[in-house]
Amino acid sequence: MHLFMFSSPLTTPLQVLEIANCSLNHADMAYLANSLHAEYLQRLDLSGHDVADLFPSTFFKLLSRASHTLKSLTLEECNIGDNHVNMMILGLVPCRKLREFKFLGNPVSSQALKSLFSVFADFPHLEYIEFPVSRDCYPNNITYPLDDESLVNYDKSKFQRLREELLLILHQANRDDIVVRTPLFGNYDAEIQETRNELGVFMLQSLKDALSSFMDSGAK
């Protein structure tokens, strides 16, 4: 069952959509980008999906349609690298109501982070950012997604210098009000981190089953 098969019966547009690690496919992303829900979303979490490579046109269309309402965007472990940053900036700029942006676990460089922070400084309502340790703070042979052991094996001094540079960008733009953090394990403890993919798929399937049962009972 695709995403549209259980969200289409909803009579009220969704304002919160948190579907991290739920194995979305092209049909799901196309439905989201073209549905009525897109224009009402305030909180969106697409973590664990390679949105910029697998669904570039539909993902950026979704951002564009949600730009007037979106307040929170989470894109953790979405394989967003330096080659995606310019497109990400173009997609994010219209989201003027954005209050928080979380993109931990993405393989971006220090320079890419500086470019993003220069843009973030112009978001009038932005209050909170979670950003990853940059790829150049890790050993050259690092591969993504990072496991727990690799995640903490980075150059602490180099990262601290980068953090200071990023905060300086915000300071020079008079945006010391923005809270900036890098919680290495996100909002999960170590045990939950290990099973989050399975949990996300289980929760999505449970919702599909519940809605399917509801529609079947209504048809009788």
PDB file of C-alpha atoms in Angstrom:
ATOM      1  CA  MET A   1       0.000   0.000   0.000  1.00  0.00           C
ATOM      2  CA  HIS A   2       1.375   3.406  -0.984  1.00  0.00           C
ATOM      3  CA  LEU A   3       1.258   6.551   1.126  1.00  0.00           C
ATOM      4  CA  PHE A   4      -1.589   8.077  -0.907  1.00  0.00           C
ATOM      5  CA  MET A   5      -3.828   5.067  -0.212  1.00  0.00           C
ATOM      6  CA  PHE A   6      -4.039   5.780   3.513  1.00  0.00           C
ATOM      7  CA  SER A   7      -3.684   9.593   3.569  1.00  0.00           C
ATOM      8  CA  SER A   8      -6.189  10.362   0.807  1.00  0.00           C
ATOM      9  CA  PRO A   9      -9.246   9.516   2.998  1.00  0.00           C
ATOM     10  CA  LEU A  10      -8.245  12.275   5.441  1.00  0.00           C
ATOM     11  CA  THR A  11     -10.679  15.196   5.249  1.00  0.00           C
ATOM     12  CA  THR A  12      -8.413  17.633   7.095  1.00  0.00           C
ATOM     13  CA  PRO A  13      -5.022  18.537   5.578  1.00  0.00           C
ATOM     14  CA  LEU A  14      -2.013  17.331   7.538  1.00  0.00           C
ATOM     15  CA  GLN A  15       0.019  19.928   9.407  1.00  0.00           C
ATOM     16  CA  VAL A  16       2.530  17.468  10.865  1.00  0.00           C
ATOM     17  CA  LEU A  17       4.146  14.720   8.806  1.00  0.00           C
ATOM     18  CA  GLU A  18       6.944  12.725  10.429  1.00  0.00           C
ATOM     19  CA  ILE A  19       7.832   9.755   8.235  1.00  0.00           C
ATOM     20  CA  ALA A  20      11.504   9.177   8.954  1.00  0.00           C
ATOM     21  CA  ASN A  21      13.018   5.890   7.761  1.00  0.00           C
ATOM     22  CA  CYS A  22       9.776   4.676   6.215  1.00  0.00           C
ATOM     23  CA  SER A  23      11.123   3.566   2.818  1.00  0.00           C
ATOM     24  CA  LEU A  24       9.217   6.118   0.760  1.00  0.00           C
ATOM     25  CA  ASN A  25       9.241   5.511  -2.987  1.00  0.00           C
ATOM     26  CA  HIS A  26       8.778   7.747  -6.024  1.00  0.00           C
ATOM     27  CA  ALA A  27       5.002   7.350  -5.961  1.00  0.00           C
ATOM     28  CA  ASP A  28       4.870   8.403  -2.295  1.00  0.00           C
ATOM     29  CA  MET A  29       6.984  11.516  -2.887  1.00  0.00           C
ATOM     30  CA  ALA A  30       5.014  12.454  -5.997  1.00  0.00           C
ATOM     31  CA  TYR A  31       1.776  12.149  -4.045  1.00  0.00           C
ATOM     32  CA  LEU A  32       3.094  14.318  -1.194  1.00  0.00           C
ATOM     33  CA  ALA A  33       4.397  16.993  -3.546  1.00  0.00           C
ATOM     34  CA  ASN A  34       1.102  17.236  -5.423  1.00  0.00           C
ATOM     35  CA  SER A  35      -1.371  16.695  -2.581  1.00  0.00           C
ATOM     36  CA  LEU A  36      -3.381  19.304  -0.727  1.00  0.00           C
ATOM     37  CA  HIS A  37      -1.404  18.412   2.422  1.00  0.00           C
ATOM     38  CA  ALA A  38       1.746  20.060   1.051  1.00  0.00           C
ATOM     39  CA  GLU A  39       0.290  23.563   1.360  1.00  0.00           C
ATOM     40  CA  TYR A  40      -0.585  23.101   5.045  1.00  0.00           C
ATOM     41  CA  LEU A  41       2.496  21.367   6.434  1.00  0.00           C
ATOM     42  CA  GLN A  42       4.086  23.026   9.449  1.00  0.00           C
ATOM     43  CA  ARG A  43       6.361  20.191  10.561  1.00  0.00           C
ATOM     44  CA  LEU A  44       8.048  17.801   8.124  1.00  0.00           C
ATOM     45  CA  ASP A  45      10.502  14.991   8.881  1.00  0.00           C
ATOM     46  CA  LEU A  46      11.878  13.011   5.927  1.00  0.00           C
ATOM     47  CA  SER A  47      14.973  11.680   7.691  1.00  0.00           C
ATOM     48  CA  GLY A  48      16.558   8.528   6.329  1.00  0.00           C
ATOM     49  CA  HIS A  49      15.472   9.155   2.721  1.00  0.00           C
ATOM     50  CA  ASP A  50      17.913  10.101  -0.040  1.00  0.00           C
ATOM     51  CA  VAL A  51      15.661  12.970  -1.098  1.00  0.00           C
ATOM     52  CA  ALA A  52      18.146  15.016  -3.120  1.00  0.00           C
ATOM     53  CA  ASP A  53      19.359  12.126  -5.287  1.00  0.00           C
ATOM     54  CA  LEU A  54      16.322   9.830  -5.551  1.00  0.00           C
ATOM     55  CA  PHE A  55      13.493  12.377  -5.587  1.00  0.00           C
ATOM     56  CA  PRO A  56      15.037  15.756  -6.482  1.00  0.00           C
ATOM     57  CA  SER A  57      12.173  17.263  -8.480  1.00  0.00           C
ATOM     58  CA  THR A  58       9.361  16.059  -6.224  1.00  0.00           C
ATOM     59  CA  PHE A  59      11.245  16.896  -3.017  1.00  0.00           C
ATOM     60  CA  PHE A  60      11.918  20.472  -4.066  1.00  0.00           C
ATOM     61  CA  LYS A  61       8.363  20.821  -5.344  1.00  0.00           C
ATOM     62  CA  LEU A  62       7.170  19.687  -1.912  1.00  0.00           C
ATOM     63  CA  LEU A  63       9.373  22.302  -0.238  1.00  0.00           C
ATOM     64  CA  SER A  64       8.090  24.973  -2.589  1.00  0.00           C
ATOM     65  CA  ARG A  65       4.444  24.179  -1.914  1.00  0.00           C
ATOM     66  CA  ALA A  66       5.030  23.988   1.849  1.00  0.00           C
ATOM     67  CA  SER A  67       7.137  27.156   1.951  1.00  0.00           C
ATOM     68  CA  HIS A  68       4.349  29.454   3.208  1.00  0.00           C
ATOM     69  CA  THR A  69       3.522  27.308   6.247  1.00  0.00           C
ATOM     70  CA  LEU A  70       6.582  25.179   7.072  1.00  0.00           C
ATOM     71  CA  LYS A  71       8.064  25.877  10.515  1.00  0.00           C
ATOM     72  CA  SER A  72      10.135  22.764  11.209  1.00  0.00           C
ATOM     73  CA  LEU A  73      12.155  20.673   8.756  1.00  0.00           C
ATOM     74  CA  THR A  74      14.177  17.576   9.683  1.00  0.00           C
ATOM     75  CA  LEU A  75      16.430  15.908   7.111  1.00  0.00           C
ATOM     76  CA  GLU A  76      18.738  13.678   9.138  1.00  0.00           C
ATOM     77  CA  GLU A  77      20.827  11.062   7.306  1.00  0.00           C
ATOM     78  CA  CYS A  78      19.474  12.051   3.889  1.00  0.00           C
ATOM     79  CA  ASN A  79      22.851  11.748   2.141  1.00  0.00           C
ATOM     80  CA  ILE A  80      22.917  15.494   1.483  1.00  0.00           C
ATOM     81  CA  GLY A  81      26.438  16.359   0.346  1.00  0.00           C
ATOM     82  CA  ASP A  82      28.257  19.395  -1.003  1.00  0.00           C
ATOM     83  CA  ASN A  83      26.915  18.749  -4.501  1.00  0.00           C
ATOM     84  CA  HIS A  84      23.377  19.238  -3.174  1.00  0.00           C
ATOM     85  CA  VAL A  85      23.949  22.361  -1.085  1.00  0.00           C
ATOM     86  CA  ASN A  86      23.208  24.963  -3.759  1.00  0.00           C
ATOM     87  CA  MET A  87      19.935  23.251  -4.632  1.00  0.00           C
ATOM     88  CA  MET A  88      19.116  22.946  -0.941  1.00  0.00           C
ATOM     89  CA  ILE A  89      19.643  26.664  -0.495  1.00  0.00           C
ATOM     90  CA  LEU A  90      17.348  27.435  -3.421  1.00  0.00           C
ATOM     91  CA  GLY A  91      14.722  25.122  -1.947  1.00  0.00           C
ATOM     92  CA  LEU A  92      15.000  26.530   1.575  1.00  0.00           C
ATOM     93  CA  VAL A  93      15.083  30.266   0.831  1.00  0.00           C
ATOM     94  CA  PRO A  94      11.317  30.564   0.202  1.00  0.00           C
ATOM     95  CA  CYS A  95      10.588  28.921   3.584  1.00  0.00           C
ATOM     96  CA  ARG A  96      10.543  32.232   5.429  1.00  0.00           C
ATOM     97  CA  LYS A  97       8.539  30.934   8.390  1.00  0.00           C
ATOM     98  CA  LEU A  98      11.064  28.207   9.220  1.00  0.00           C
ATOM     99  CA  ARG A  99      11.831  28.088  12.937  1.00  0.00           C
ATOM    100  CA  GLU A 100      13.979  24.979  13.189  1.00  0.00           C
ATOM    101  CA  PHE A 101      16.118  22.986  10.802  1.00  0.00           C
ATOM    102  CA  LYS A 102      17.773  19.670  11.679  1.00  0.00           C
ATOM    103  CA  PHE A 103      20.146  17.911   9.302  1.00  0.00           C
ATOM    104  CA  LEU A 104      22.421  15.716  11.389  1.00  0.00           C
ATOM    105  CA  GLY A 105      24.217  12.812   9.761  1.00  0.00           C
ATOM    106  CA  ASN A 106      24.729  14.352   6.310  1.00  0.00           C
ATOM    107  CA  PRO A 107      28.170  14.293   4.610  1.00  0.00           C
ATOM    108  CA  VAL A 108      28.699  18.033   4.140  1.00  0.00           C
ATOM    109  CA  SER A 109      32.022  19.874   4.343  1.00  0.00           C
ATOM    110  CA  SER A 110      32.944  22.840   6.508  1.00  0.00           C
ATOM    111  CA  GLN A 111      32.674  25.141   3.504  1.00  0.00           C
ATOM    112  CA  ALA A 112      29.180  23.870   2.701  1.00  0.00           C
ATOM    113  CA  LEU A 113      28.099  24.481   6.291  1.00  0.00           C
ATOM    114  CA  LYS A 114      29.391  28.037   6.111  1.00  0.00           C
ATOM    115  CA  SER A 115      27.354  28.620   2.959  1.00  0.00           C
ATOM    116  CA  LEU A 116      24.236  27.262   4.651  1.00  0.00           C
ATOM    117  CA  PHE A 117      24.737  29.343   7.785  1.00  0.00           C
ATOM    118  CA  SER A 118      25.156  32.490   5.710  1.00  0.00           C
ATOM    119  CA  VAL A 119      21.684  31.789   4.347  1.00  0.00           C
ATOM    120  CA  PHE A 120      20.220  30.801   7.715  1.00  0.00           C
ATOM    121  CA  ALA A 121      21.127  34.205   9.097  1.00  0.00           C
ATOM    122  CA  ASP A 122      18.503  35.755   6.807  1.00  0.00           C
ATOM    123  CA  PHE A 123      15.622  33.560   7.994  1.00  0.00           C
ATOM    124  CA  PRO A 124      13.627  35.980  10.185  1.00  0.00           C
ATOM    125  CA  HIS A 125      11.945  33.369  12.409  1.00  0.00           C
ATOM    126  CA  LEU A 126      14.713  30.763  12.633  1.00  0.00           C
ATOM    127  CA  GLU A 127      15.390  29.832  16.263  1.00  0.00           C
ATOM    128  CA  TYR A 128      17.129  26.467  16.259  1.00  0.00           C
ATOM    129  CA  ILE A 129      19.608  24.535  14.095  1.00  0.00           C
ATOM    130  CA  GLU A 130      21.035  21.045  14.496  1.00  0.00           C
ATOM    131  CA  PHE A 131      23.978  20.545  12.152  1.00  0.00           C
ATOM    132  CA  PRO A 132      26.371  17.618  11.638  1.00  0.00           C
ATOM    133  CA  VAL A 133      30.062  17.355  12.309  1.00  0.00           C
ATOM    134  CA  SER A 134      31.514  18.232   8.915  1.00  0.00           C
ATOM    135  CA  ARG A 135      32.894  15.475   6.746  1.00  0.00           C
ATOM    136  CA  ASP A 136      36.410  16.969   6.755  1.00  0.00           C
ATOM    137  CA  CYS A 137      36.564  16.564  10.539  1.00  0.00           C
ATOM    138  CA  TYR A 138      36.491  12.781  10.035  1.00  0.00           C
ATOM    139  CA  PRO A 139      39.206  10.492   8.606  1.00  0.00           C
ATOM    140  CA  ASN A 140      39.410  10.468   4.800  1.00  0.00           C
ATOM    141  CA  ASN A 141      38.176   6.889   4.552  1.00  0.00           C
ATOM    142  CA  ILE A 142      34.934   7.529   6.431  1.00  0.00           C
ATOM    143  CA  THR A 143      31.721   6.202   4.892  1.00  0.00           C
ATOM    144  CA  TYR A 144      28.112   7.269   5.449  1.00  0.00           C
ATOM    145  CA  PRO A 145      25.800   6.609   7.152  1.00  0.00           C
ATOM    146  CA  LEU A 146      28.040   6.647  10.200  1.00  0.00           C
ATOM    147  CA  ASP A 147      27.842   3.920  12.797  1.00  0.00           C
ATOM    148  CA  ASP A 148      28.093   4.838  16.474  1.00  0.00           C
ATOM    149  CA  GLU A 149      31.827   4.099  16.655  1.00  0.00           C
ATOM    150  CA  SER A 150      32.664   6.229  13.614  1.00  0.00           C
ATOM    151  CA  LEU A 151      30.328   9.019  14.689  1.00  0.00           C
ATOM    152  CA  VAL A 152      32.462   9.988  17.687  1.00  0.00           C
ATOM    153  CA  ASN A 153      35.810   9.493  15.934  1.00  0.00           C
ATOM    154  CA  TYR A 154      36.341  13.031  14.645  1.00  0.00           C
ATOM    155  CA  ASP A 155      38.847  15.845  15.124  1.00  0.00           C
ATOM    156  CA  LYS A 156      37.387  17.689  18.137  1.00  0.00           C
ATOM    157  CA  SER A 157      39.684  20.699  17.832  1.00  0.00           C
ATOM    158  CA  LYS A 158      38.927  21.188  14.143  1.00  0.00           C
ATOM    159  CA  PHE A 159      35.214  20.901  14.775  1.00  0.00           C
ATOM    160  CA  GLN A 160      35.375  23.426  17.611  1.00  0.00           C
ATOM    161  CA  ARG A 161      37.073  25.907  15.278  1.00  0.00           C
ATOM    162  CA  LEU A 162      34.372  25.310  12.692  1.00  0.00           C
ATOM    163  CA  ARG A 163      31.631  25.816  15.256  1.00  0.00           C
ATOM    164  CA  GLU A 164      33.174  29.121  16.283  1.00  0.00           C
ATOM    165  CA  GLU A 165      33.290  30.230  12.640  1.00  0.00           C
ATOM    166  CA  LEU A 166      29.639  29.292  12.134  1.00  0.00           C
ATOM    167  CA  LEU A 167      28.604  31.174  15.267  1.00  0.00           C
ATOM    168  CA  LEU A 168      30.601  34.167  14.046  1.00  0.00           C
ATOM    169  CA  ILE A 169      28.604  34.170  10.816  1.00  0.00           C
ATOM    170  CA  LEU A 170      25.405  34.389  12.840  1.00  0.00           C
ATOM    171  CA  HIS A 171      26.886  36.966  15.208  1.00  0.00           C
ATOM    172  CA  GLN A 172      27.951  39.254  12.373  1.00  0.00           C
ATOM    173  CA  ALA A 173      24.381  39.083  11.077  1.00  0.00           C
ATOM    174  CA  ASN A 174      23.032  39.981  14.541  1.00  0.00           C
ATOM    175  CA  ARG A 175      21.504  36.520  14.906  1.00  0.00           C
ATOM    176  CA  ASP A 176      22.904  35.447  18.255  1.00  0.00           C
ATOM    177  CA  ASP A 177      19.328  34.456  19.093  1.00  0.00           C
ATOM    178  CA  ILE A 178      19.615  31.274  16.982  1.00  0.00           C
ATOM    179  CA  VAL A 179      20.447  28.202  19.088  1.00  0.00           C
ATOM    180  CA  VAL A 180      22.989  25.951  17.378  1.00  0.00           C
ATOM    181  CA  ARG A 181      23.635  22.373  18.482  1.00  0.00           C
ATOM    182  CA  THR A 182      25.246  19.132  17.321  1.00  0.00           C
ATOM    183  CA  PRO A 183      23.759  16.289  19.389  1.00  0.00           C
ATOM    184  CA  LEU A 184      25.711  13.379  17.929  1.00  0.00           C
ATOM    185  CA  PHE A 185      22.954  10.847  18.460  1.00  0.00           C
ATOM    186  CA  GLY A 186      20.064  13.164  17.656  1.00  0.00           C
ATOM    187  CA  ASN A 187      17.026  12.692  19.850  1.00  0.00           C
ATOM    188  CA  TYR A 188      17.674   8.957  20.325  1.00  0.00           C
ATOM    189  CA  ASP A 189      19.606   7.070  22.926  1.00  0.00           C
ATOM    190  CA  ALA A 190      21.996   4.359  21.789  1.00  0.00           C
ATOM    191  CA  GLU A 191      19.503   1.491  22.023  1.00  0.00           C
ATOM    192  CA  ILE A 192      16.738   3.295  20.145  1.00  0.00           C
ATOM    193  CA  GLN A 193      19.239   4.441  17.544  1.00  0.00           C
ATOM    194  CA  GLU A 194      19.966   0.822  16.650  1.00  0.00           C
ATOM    195  CA  THR A 195      16.333   0.011  15.884  1.00  0.00           C
ATOM    196  CA  ARG A 196      14.933   3.279  14.542  1.00  0.00           C
ATOM    197  CA  ASN A 197      14.662   2.034  10.948  1.00  0.00           C
ATOM    198  CA  GLU A 198      12.621  -0.980  11.999  1.00  0.00           C
ATOM    199  CA  LEU A 199      10.480   1.135  14.328  1.00  0.00           C
ATOM    200  CA  GLY A 200       9.703   3.678  11.612  1.00  0.00           C
ATOM    201  CA  VAL A 201       8.600   0.985   9.170  1.00  0.00           C
ATOM    202  CA  PHE A 202       6.543  -0.743  11.882  1.00  0.00           C
ATOM    203  CA  MET A 203       4.720   2.462  12.824  1.00  0.00           C
ATOM    204  CA  LEU A 204       3.946   3.290   9.199  1.00  0.00           C
ATOM    205  CA  GLN A 205       2.618  -0.217   8.557  1.00  0.00           C
ATOM    206  CA  SER A 206       0.507  -0.039  11.719  1.00  0.00           C
ATOM    207  CA  LEU A 207      -1.056   3.205  10.540  1.00  0.00           C
ATOM    208  CA  LYS A 208      -1.727   1.719   7.118  1.00  0.00           C
ATOM    209  CA  ASP A 209      -3.384  -1.324   8.684  1.00  0.00           C
ATOM    210  CA  ALA A 210      -5.541   0.792  10.993  1.00  0.00           C
ATOM    211  CA  LEU A 211      -6.758   3.009   8.183  1.00  0.00           C
ATOM    212  CA  SER A 212      -7.355   0.020   5.949  1.00  0.00           C
ATOM    213  CA  SER A 213      -9.516  -1.581   8.636  1.00  0.00           C
ATOM    214  CA  PHE A 214     -11.393   1.695   9.092  1.00  0.00           C
ATOM    215  CA  MET A 215     -12.138   1.968   5.367  1.00  0.00           C
ATOM    216  CA  ASP A 216     -13.217  -1.687   5.200  1.00  0.00           C
ATOM    217  CA  SER A 217     -15.629  -1.252   8.105  1.00  0.00           C
ATOM    218  CA  GLY A 218     -17.072   1.894   6.548  1.00  0.00           C
ATOM    219  CA  ALA A 219     -17.727   0.073   3.287  1.00  0.00           C
ATOM    220  CA  LYS A 220     -19.840  -2.582   4.991  1.00  0.00           C
TER     221      LYS A 220
END
